[in-house]
Coordinates of C-alpha atoms in Angstrom, one line a residue:
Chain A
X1 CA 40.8 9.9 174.1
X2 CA 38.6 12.0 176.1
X3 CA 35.0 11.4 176.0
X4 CA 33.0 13.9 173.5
X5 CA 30.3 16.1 175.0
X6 CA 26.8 14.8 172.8
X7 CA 25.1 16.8 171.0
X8 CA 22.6 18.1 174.0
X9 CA 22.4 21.1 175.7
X10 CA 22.5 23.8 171.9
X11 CA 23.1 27.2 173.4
X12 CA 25.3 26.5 176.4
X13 CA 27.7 24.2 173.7
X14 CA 27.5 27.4 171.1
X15 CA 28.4 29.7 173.7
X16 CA 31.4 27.8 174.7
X17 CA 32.2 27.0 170.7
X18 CA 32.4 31.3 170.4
X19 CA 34.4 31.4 173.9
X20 CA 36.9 28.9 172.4
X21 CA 36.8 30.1 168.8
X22 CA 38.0 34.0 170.1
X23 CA 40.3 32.6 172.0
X24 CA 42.3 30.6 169.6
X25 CA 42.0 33.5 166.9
X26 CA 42.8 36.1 169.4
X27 CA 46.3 34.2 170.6
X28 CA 47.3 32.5 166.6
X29 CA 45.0 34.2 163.9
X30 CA 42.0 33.3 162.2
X31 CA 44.1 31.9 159.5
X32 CA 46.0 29.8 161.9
X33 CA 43.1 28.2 163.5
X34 CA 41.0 24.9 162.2
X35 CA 37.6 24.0 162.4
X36 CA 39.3 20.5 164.4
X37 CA 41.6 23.1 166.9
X38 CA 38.2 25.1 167.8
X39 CA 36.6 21.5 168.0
X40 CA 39.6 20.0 170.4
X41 CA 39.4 23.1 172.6
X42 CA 35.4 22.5 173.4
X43 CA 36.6 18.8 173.6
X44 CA 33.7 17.7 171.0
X45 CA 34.1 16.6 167.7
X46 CA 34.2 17.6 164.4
X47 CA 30.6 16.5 163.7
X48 CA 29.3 18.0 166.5
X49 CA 31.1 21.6 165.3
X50 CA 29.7 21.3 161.8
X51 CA 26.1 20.4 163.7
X52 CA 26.4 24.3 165.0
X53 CA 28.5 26.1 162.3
X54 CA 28.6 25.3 158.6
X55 CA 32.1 26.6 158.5
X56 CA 34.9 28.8 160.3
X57 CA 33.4 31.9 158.3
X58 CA 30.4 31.0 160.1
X59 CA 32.2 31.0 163.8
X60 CA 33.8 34.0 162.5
X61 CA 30.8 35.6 161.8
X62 CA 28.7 34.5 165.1
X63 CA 31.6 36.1 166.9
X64 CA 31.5 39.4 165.4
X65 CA 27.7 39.4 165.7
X66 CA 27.4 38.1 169.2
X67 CA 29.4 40.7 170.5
X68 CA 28.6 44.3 168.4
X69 CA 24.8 42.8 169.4
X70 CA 25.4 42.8 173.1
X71 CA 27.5 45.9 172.7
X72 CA 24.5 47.7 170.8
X73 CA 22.5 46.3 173.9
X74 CA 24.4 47.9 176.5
X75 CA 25.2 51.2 175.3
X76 CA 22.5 52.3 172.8
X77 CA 19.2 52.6 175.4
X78 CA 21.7 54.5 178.0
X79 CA 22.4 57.2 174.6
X80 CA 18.6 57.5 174.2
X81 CA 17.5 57.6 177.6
X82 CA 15.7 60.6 178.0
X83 CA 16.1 60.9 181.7
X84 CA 19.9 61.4 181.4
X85 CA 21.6 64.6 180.2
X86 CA 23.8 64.4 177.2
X87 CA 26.9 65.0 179.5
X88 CA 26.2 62.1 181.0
X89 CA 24.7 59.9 178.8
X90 CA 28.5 60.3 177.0
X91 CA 30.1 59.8 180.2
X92 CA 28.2 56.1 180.5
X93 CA 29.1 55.5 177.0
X94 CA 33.0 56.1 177.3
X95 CA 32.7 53.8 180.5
X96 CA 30.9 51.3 179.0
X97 CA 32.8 51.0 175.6
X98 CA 36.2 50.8 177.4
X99 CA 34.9 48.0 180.3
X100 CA 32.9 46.3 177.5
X101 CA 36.5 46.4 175.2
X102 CA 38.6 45.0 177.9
X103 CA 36.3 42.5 179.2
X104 CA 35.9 41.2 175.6
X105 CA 38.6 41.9 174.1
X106 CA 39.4 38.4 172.0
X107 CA 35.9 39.1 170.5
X108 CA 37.5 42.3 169.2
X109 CA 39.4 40.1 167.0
X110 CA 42.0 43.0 166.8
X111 CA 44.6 42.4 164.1
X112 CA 42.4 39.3 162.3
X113 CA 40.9 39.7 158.8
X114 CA 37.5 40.4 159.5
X115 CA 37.0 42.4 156.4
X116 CA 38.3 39.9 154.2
X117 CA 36.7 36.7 155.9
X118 CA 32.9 37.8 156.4
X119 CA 30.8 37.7 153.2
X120 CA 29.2 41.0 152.3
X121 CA 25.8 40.0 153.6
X122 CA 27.4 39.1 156.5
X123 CA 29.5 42.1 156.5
X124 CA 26.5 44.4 156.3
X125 CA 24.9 43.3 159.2
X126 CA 28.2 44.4 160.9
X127 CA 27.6 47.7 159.7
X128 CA 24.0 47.8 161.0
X129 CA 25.0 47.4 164.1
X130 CA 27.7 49.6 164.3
X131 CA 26.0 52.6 162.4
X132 CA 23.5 52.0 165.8
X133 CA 25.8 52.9 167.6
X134 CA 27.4 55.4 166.1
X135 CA 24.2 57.4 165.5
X136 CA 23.5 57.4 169.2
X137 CA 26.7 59.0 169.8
X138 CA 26.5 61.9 167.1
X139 CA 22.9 62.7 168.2
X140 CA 23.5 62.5 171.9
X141 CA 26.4 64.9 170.4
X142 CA 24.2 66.7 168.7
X143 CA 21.3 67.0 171.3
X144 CA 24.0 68.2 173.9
X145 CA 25.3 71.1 171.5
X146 CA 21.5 72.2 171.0
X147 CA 21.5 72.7 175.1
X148 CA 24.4 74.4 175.3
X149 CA 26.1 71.6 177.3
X150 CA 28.8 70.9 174.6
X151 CA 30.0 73.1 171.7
X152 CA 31.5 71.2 168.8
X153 CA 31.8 72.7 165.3
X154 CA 31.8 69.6 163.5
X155 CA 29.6 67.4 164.8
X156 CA 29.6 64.4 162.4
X157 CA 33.4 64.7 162.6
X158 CA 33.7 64.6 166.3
X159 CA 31.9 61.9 166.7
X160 CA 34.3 60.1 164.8
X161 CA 37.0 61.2 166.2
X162 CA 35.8 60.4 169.7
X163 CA 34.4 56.8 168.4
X164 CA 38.0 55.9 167.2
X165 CA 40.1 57.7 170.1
X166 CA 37.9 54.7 172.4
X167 CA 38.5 52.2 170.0
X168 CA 42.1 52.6 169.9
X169 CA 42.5 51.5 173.3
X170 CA 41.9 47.8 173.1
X171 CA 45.2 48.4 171.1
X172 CA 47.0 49.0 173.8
X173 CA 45.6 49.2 177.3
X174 CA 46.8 46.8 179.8
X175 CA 45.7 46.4 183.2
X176 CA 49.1 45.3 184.0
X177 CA 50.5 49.8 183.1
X178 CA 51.1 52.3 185.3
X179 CA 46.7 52.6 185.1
X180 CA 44.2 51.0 186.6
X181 CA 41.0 50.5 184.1
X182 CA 39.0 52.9 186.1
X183 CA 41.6 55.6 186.4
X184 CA 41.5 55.1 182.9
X185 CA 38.5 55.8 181.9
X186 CA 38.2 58.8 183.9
X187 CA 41.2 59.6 182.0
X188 CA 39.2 59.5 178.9
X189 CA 35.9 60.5 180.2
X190 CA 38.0 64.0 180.6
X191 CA 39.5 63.8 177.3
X192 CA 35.9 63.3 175.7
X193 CA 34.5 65.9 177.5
X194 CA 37.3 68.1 176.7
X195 CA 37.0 67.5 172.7
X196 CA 33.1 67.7 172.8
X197 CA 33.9 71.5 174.6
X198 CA 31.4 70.1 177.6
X199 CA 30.1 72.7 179.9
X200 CA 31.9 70.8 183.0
X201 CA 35.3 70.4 181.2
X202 CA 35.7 74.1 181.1
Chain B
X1 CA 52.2 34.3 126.9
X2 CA 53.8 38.0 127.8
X3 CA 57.1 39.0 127.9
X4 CA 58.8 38.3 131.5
X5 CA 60.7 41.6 132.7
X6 CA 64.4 40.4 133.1
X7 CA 66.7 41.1 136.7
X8 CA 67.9 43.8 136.1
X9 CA 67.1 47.2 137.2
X10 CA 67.0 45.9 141.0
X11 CA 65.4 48.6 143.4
X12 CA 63.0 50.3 140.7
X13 CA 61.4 46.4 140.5
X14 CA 61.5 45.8 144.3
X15 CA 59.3 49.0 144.3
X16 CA 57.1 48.0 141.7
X17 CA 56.7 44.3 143.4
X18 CA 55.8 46.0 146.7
X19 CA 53.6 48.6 145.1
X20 CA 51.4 46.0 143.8
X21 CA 51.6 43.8 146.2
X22 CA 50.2 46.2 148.6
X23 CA 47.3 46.9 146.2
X24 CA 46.4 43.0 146.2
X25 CA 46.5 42.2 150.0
X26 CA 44.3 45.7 150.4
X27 CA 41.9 44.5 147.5
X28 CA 41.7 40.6 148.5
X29 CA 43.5 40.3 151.9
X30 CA 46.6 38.7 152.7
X31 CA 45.7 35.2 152.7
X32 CA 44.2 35.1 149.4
X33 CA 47.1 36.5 147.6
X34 CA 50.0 34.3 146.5
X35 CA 52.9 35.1 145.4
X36 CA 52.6 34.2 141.7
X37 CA 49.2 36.8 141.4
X38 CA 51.8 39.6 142.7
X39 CA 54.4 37.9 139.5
X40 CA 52.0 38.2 137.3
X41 CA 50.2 41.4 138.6
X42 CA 53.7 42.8 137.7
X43 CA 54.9 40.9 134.5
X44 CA 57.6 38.9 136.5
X45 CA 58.1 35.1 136.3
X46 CA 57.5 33.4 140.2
X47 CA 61.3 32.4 139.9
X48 CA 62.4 36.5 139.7
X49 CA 59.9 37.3 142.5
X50 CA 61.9 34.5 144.4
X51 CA 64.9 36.3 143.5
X52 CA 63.8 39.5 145.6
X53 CA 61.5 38.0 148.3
X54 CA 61.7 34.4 149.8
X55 CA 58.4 34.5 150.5
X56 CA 55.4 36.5 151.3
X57 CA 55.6 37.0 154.6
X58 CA 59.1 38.7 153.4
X59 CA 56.9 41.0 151.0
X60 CA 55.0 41.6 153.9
X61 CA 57.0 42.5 156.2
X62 CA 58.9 45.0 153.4
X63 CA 55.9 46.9 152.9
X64 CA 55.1 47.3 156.7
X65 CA 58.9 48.5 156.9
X66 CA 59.2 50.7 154.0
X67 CA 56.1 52.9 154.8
X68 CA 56.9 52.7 158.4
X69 CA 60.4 54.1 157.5
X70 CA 59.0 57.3 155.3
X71 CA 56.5 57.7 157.6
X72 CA 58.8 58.3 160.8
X73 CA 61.6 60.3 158.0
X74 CA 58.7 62.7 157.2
X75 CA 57.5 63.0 160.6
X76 CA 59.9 63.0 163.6
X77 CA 62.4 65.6 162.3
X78 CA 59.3 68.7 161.8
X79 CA 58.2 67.2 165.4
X80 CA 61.9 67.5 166.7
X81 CA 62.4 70.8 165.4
X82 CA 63.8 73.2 168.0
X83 CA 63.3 76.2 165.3
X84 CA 59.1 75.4 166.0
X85 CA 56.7 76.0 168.7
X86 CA 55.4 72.7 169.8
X87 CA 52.1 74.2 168.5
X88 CA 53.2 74.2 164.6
X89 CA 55.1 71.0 165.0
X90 CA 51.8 69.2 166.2
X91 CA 50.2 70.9 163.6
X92 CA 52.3 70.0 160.7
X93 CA 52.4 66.0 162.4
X94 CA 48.2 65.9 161.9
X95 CA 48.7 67.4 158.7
X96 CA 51.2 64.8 157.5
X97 CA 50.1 61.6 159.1
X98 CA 46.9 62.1 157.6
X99 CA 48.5 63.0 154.2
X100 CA 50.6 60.1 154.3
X101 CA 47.5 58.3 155.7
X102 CA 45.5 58.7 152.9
X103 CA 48.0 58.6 149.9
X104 CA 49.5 55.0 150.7
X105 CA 46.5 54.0 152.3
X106 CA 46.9 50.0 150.5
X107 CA 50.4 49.7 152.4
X108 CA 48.8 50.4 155.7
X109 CA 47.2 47.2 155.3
X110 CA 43.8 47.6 157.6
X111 CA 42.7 44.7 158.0
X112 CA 45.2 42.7 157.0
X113 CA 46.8 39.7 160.2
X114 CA 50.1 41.5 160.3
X115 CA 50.0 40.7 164.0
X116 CA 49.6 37.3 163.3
X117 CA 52.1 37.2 159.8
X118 CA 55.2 38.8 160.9
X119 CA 57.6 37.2 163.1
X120 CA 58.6 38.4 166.2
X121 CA 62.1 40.0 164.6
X122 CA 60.1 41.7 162.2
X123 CA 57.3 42.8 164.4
X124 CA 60.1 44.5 167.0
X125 CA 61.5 46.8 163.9
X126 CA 58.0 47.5 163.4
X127 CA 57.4 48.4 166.7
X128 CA 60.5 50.5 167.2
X129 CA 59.7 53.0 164.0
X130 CA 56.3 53.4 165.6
X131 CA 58.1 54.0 169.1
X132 CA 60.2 56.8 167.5
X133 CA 56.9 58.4 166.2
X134 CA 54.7 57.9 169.4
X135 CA 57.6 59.0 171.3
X136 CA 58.1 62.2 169.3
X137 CA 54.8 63.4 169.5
X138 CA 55.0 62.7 173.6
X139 CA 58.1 65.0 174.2
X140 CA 55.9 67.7 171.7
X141 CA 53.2 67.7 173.8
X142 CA 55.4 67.7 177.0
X143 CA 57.4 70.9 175.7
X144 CA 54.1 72.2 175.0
X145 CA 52.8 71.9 178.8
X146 CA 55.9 73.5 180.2
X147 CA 56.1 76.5 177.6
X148 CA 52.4 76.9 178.5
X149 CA 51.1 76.3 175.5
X150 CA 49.3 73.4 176.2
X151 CA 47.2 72.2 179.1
X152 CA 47.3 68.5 179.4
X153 CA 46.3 66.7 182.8
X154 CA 48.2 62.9 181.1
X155 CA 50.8 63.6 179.0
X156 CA 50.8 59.6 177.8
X157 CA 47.6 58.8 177.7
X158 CA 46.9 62.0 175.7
X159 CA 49.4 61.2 173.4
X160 CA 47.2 57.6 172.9
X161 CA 44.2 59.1 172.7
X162 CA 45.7 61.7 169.9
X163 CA 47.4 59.2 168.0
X164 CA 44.4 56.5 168.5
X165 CA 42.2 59.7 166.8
X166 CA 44.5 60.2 163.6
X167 CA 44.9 56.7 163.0
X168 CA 41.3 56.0 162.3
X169 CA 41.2 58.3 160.1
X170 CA 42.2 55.7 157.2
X171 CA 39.3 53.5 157.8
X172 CA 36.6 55.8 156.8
X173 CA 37.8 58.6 155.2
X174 CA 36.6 59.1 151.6
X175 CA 37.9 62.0 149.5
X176 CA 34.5 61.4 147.6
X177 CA 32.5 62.6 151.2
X178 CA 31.3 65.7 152.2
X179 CA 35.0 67.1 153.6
X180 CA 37.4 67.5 151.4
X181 CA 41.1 66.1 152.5
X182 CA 42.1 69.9 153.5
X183 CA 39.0 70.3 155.3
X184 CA 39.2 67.0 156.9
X185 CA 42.5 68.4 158.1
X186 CA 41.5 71.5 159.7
X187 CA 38.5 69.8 161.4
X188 CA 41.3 67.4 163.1
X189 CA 43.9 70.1 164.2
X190 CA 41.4 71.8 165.6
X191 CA 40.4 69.0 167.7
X192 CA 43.9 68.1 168.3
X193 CA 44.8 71.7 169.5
X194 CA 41.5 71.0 171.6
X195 CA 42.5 68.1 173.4
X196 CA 45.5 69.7 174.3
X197 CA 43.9 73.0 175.8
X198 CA 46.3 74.6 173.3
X199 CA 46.2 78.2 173.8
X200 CA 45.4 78.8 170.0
X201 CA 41.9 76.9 170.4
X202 CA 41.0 78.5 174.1

């Protein structure tokens, strides 16, 4: 049997716990996938697991949070930065939310029950975080259609609209296709600009 | 104890089964339904559910196929019909998938593992309906660039992005908001007709 990593070094072992945890939910489902598989992957045991997570909720939940945190992180202070127009502020966004997607994309957790396994406390944190977001998109939106750089007529709408259109493409996207990522997102940096009626896409 | 609804009266019951089995895995998720709550949530004894489904990965996979079914029978022929302009036909498609969309909204399943609970056989039929829709609205959009009516720099990845945009639709519409379902509608050909520099929206 291979020797189990002790109980030392907290953050580095959670980290790898989360890494391993996506990873196994991503390729079987979360209700495929034991507390003891997460724990063989890391190569520690069960004990040491339950030392970091009460349950797979738990790793479930550190997941979701981990990443929509480091999401909000990214793109949020690049939405309210005052030094960038709204055109481009957008334009860093869309980059940003399709690398971030790709690069992380067993974190997505696409296709696994999310809404069914969190509790609602920890379901509402969820939404915190992603309502963050989303408010820096509809009032860089917003703020962009008061310069005259865009011209939406529903702006609350739009933004949803442009928030799914990105979202969708963790779906599908493969580096693999006809596409490189970065022609992609130009791709979609044109769409966006196109559907918020953008002063440069016309 | 209540009185057990006999064999007969085969596909009226298979709808009924699926009907409120669709309403349990949406309210609870898949993985906390079994197959004797969807028995009892329709009056049937476990051993005449067993009699239509041999398991619930069968129910499953029948709901997936049935509304994938209507959905392409409603859908493909107005987006193949030569009698249209590619204009209307896209029109009438964002009209009915978000109809369709909204009014069997528990057999789309959001959130539900159906990556992860289907087999592969049953995931190809699913994939094949979807490929008759996606590919329908692809050739629209294509007649539509060469008649000039539309203006599309990616023909595919416009496509994604458009179908990406309706699809979200589901997980946040509520007829109880501020839009109405006709409004809602309008909002998204608009956009729609936007993203595809139609010459109605320039």
């Amino acid at each position: 049997m291979a020797r189990k990593k002790s109980l030392d070094n907290g953050p580095v072992l959670r980290g790898r716990i989360l890494e391993e945890a996506s990873r196994l939910f991503y390729e079987r489902g979360y209700a495929a996938t034991s507390i003891r598989d997460i724990a063989d992957a890391v190569d520690i045991s069960s004990s040491t697991m339950y030392h970091h997570f009460a349950n797979k909720q738990d790793v479930l939940h550190a997941i979701v949070s981990r990443f929509m945190t480091d999401f909000v992180d990214a793109t949020v202070p690049v939405l309210r930065d005052p030094a960038l127009s709204p055109t481009e502020r957008i334009r860093r966004a869309v980059c940003l939310h399709i690398e971030i997607s790709d690069d992380r994309r067993p974190e997505l957790l696409v296709g696994n029950p999310i809404r069914y396994a969190l509790n609602p406390k920890q379901k509402e944190q969820g939404i915190k975080l992603q309502s963050a977001y989303h408010d820096a998109v509809r009032d860089t939106i917003e703020e962009g259609c008061r310069s005259g750089e865009f011209s939406v007529r529903d702006v609350s709408i739009t933004t949803m609209a442009v928030l799914d259109m990105l979202n969708g493409v963790r779906e599908w996207f493969a580096p693999s296709g006809p596409l490189t990522r970065s022609e992609l997102i130009d791709r979609y940096v044109e769409i966006v600009m196109t559907v918020l009626g953008a002063r440069s896409a016309r």
